[in-house]
Coordinates of C-alpha atoms in Angstrom, one line a residue:
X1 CA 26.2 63.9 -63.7
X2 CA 28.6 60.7 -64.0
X3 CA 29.3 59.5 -67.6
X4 CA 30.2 56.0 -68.6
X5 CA 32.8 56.8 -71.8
X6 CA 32.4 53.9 -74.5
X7 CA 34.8 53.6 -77.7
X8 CA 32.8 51.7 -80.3
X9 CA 33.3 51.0 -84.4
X10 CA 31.1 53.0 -87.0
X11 CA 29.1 50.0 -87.4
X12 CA 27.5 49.8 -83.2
X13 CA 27.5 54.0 -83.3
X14 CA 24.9 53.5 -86.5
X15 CA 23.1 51.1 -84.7
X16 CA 22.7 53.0 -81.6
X17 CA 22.2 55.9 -83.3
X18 CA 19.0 54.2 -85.5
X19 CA 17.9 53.1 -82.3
X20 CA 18.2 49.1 -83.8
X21 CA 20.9 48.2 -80.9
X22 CA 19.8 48.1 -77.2
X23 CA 22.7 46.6 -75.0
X24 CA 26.3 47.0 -75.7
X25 CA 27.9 43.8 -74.5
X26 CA 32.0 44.1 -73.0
X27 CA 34.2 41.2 -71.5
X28 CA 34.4 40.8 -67.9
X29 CA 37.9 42.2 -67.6
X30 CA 39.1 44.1 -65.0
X31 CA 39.1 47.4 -67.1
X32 CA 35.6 47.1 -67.7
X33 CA 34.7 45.9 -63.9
X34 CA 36.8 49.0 -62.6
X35 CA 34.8 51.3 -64.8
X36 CA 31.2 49.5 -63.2
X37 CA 32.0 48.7 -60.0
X38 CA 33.5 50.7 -57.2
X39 CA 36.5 49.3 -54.8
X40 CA 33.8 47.8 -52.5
X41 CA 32.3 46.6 -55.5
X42 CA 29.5 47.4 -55.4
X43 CA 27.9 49.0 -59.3
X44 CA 28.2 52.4 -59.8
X45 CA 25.3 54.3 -61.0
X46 CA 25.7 56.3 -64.3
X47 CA 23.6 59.2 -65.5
X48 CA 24.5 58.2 -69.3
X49 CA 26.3 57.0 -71.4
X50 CA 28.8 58.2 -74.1
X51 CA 29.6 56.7 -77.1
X52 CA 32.4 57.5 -79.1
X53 CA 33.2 56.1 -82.4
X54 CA 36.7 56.1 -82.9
X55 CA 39.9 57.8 -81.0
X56 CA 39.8 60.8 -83.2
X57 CA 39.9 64.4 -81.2
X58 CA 36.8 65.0 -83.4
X59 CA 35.1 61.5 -83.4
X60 CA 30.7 61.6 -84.0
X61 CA 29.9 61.1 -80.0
X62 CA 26.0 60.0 -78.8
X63 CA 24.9 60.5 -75.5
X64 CA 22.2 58.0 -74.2
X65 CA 20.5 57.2 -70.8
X66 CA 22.0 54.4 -68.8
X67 CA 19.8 51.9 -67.5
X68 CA 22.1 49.8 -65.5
X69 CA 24.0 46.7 -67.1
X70 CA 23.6 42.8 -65.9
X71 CA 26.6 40.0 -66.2
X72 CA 26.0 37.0 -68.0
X73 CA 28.8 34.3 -69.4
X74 CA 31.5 36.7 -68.5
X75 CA 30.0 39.7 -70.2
X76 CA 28.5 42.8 -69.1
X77 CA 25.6 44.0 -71.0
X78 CA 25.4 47.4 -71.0
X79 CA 21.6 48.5 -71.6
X80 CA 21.2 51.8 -73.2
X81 CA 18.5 53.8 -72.8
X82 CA 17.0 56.7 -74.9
X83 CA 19.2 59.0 -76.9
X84 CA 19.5 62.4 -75.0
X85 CA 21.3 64.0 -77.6

């Protein structure tokens, strides 16, 4: 099962978590493209989603469906999907 890992503040983690936030938007940088595209660049397909809020070794983490992400002004938005768990 392949797993998009996502570092986001308290503030996004709530919102996911209340189920208010739908798409997680990131800059088209090439850390972000190497994460959603492979080397032929084509988009790589995700099972979920992780979010993690914070760096902490014991940081709150919410797993979600992944339902594919579209670019738009040099942004990727993310969409998340239902909260698995």
């Amino acid at each position: 099962m392949l797993t998009l890992k996502i570092i986001i503040k308290k503030e996004w983690f709530d919102q996911i978590a209340a189920g208010a936030k739908k798409i997680e938007y990131r800059d088209e940088v090439p850390f972000w493209t190497s994460r959603l595209f492979n080397t032929e660049g084509k988009k790589r397909k995700y099972d979920r989603i992780e979010f993690i809020n914070g760096y902490n070794k014991d940081a709150r983490r919410l797993i979600t469906a992944f339902e594919g992400f579209t670019t738009r002004n040099n942004t990727y938005c993310i969409k998340i999907g239902k909260i698995l768990k």
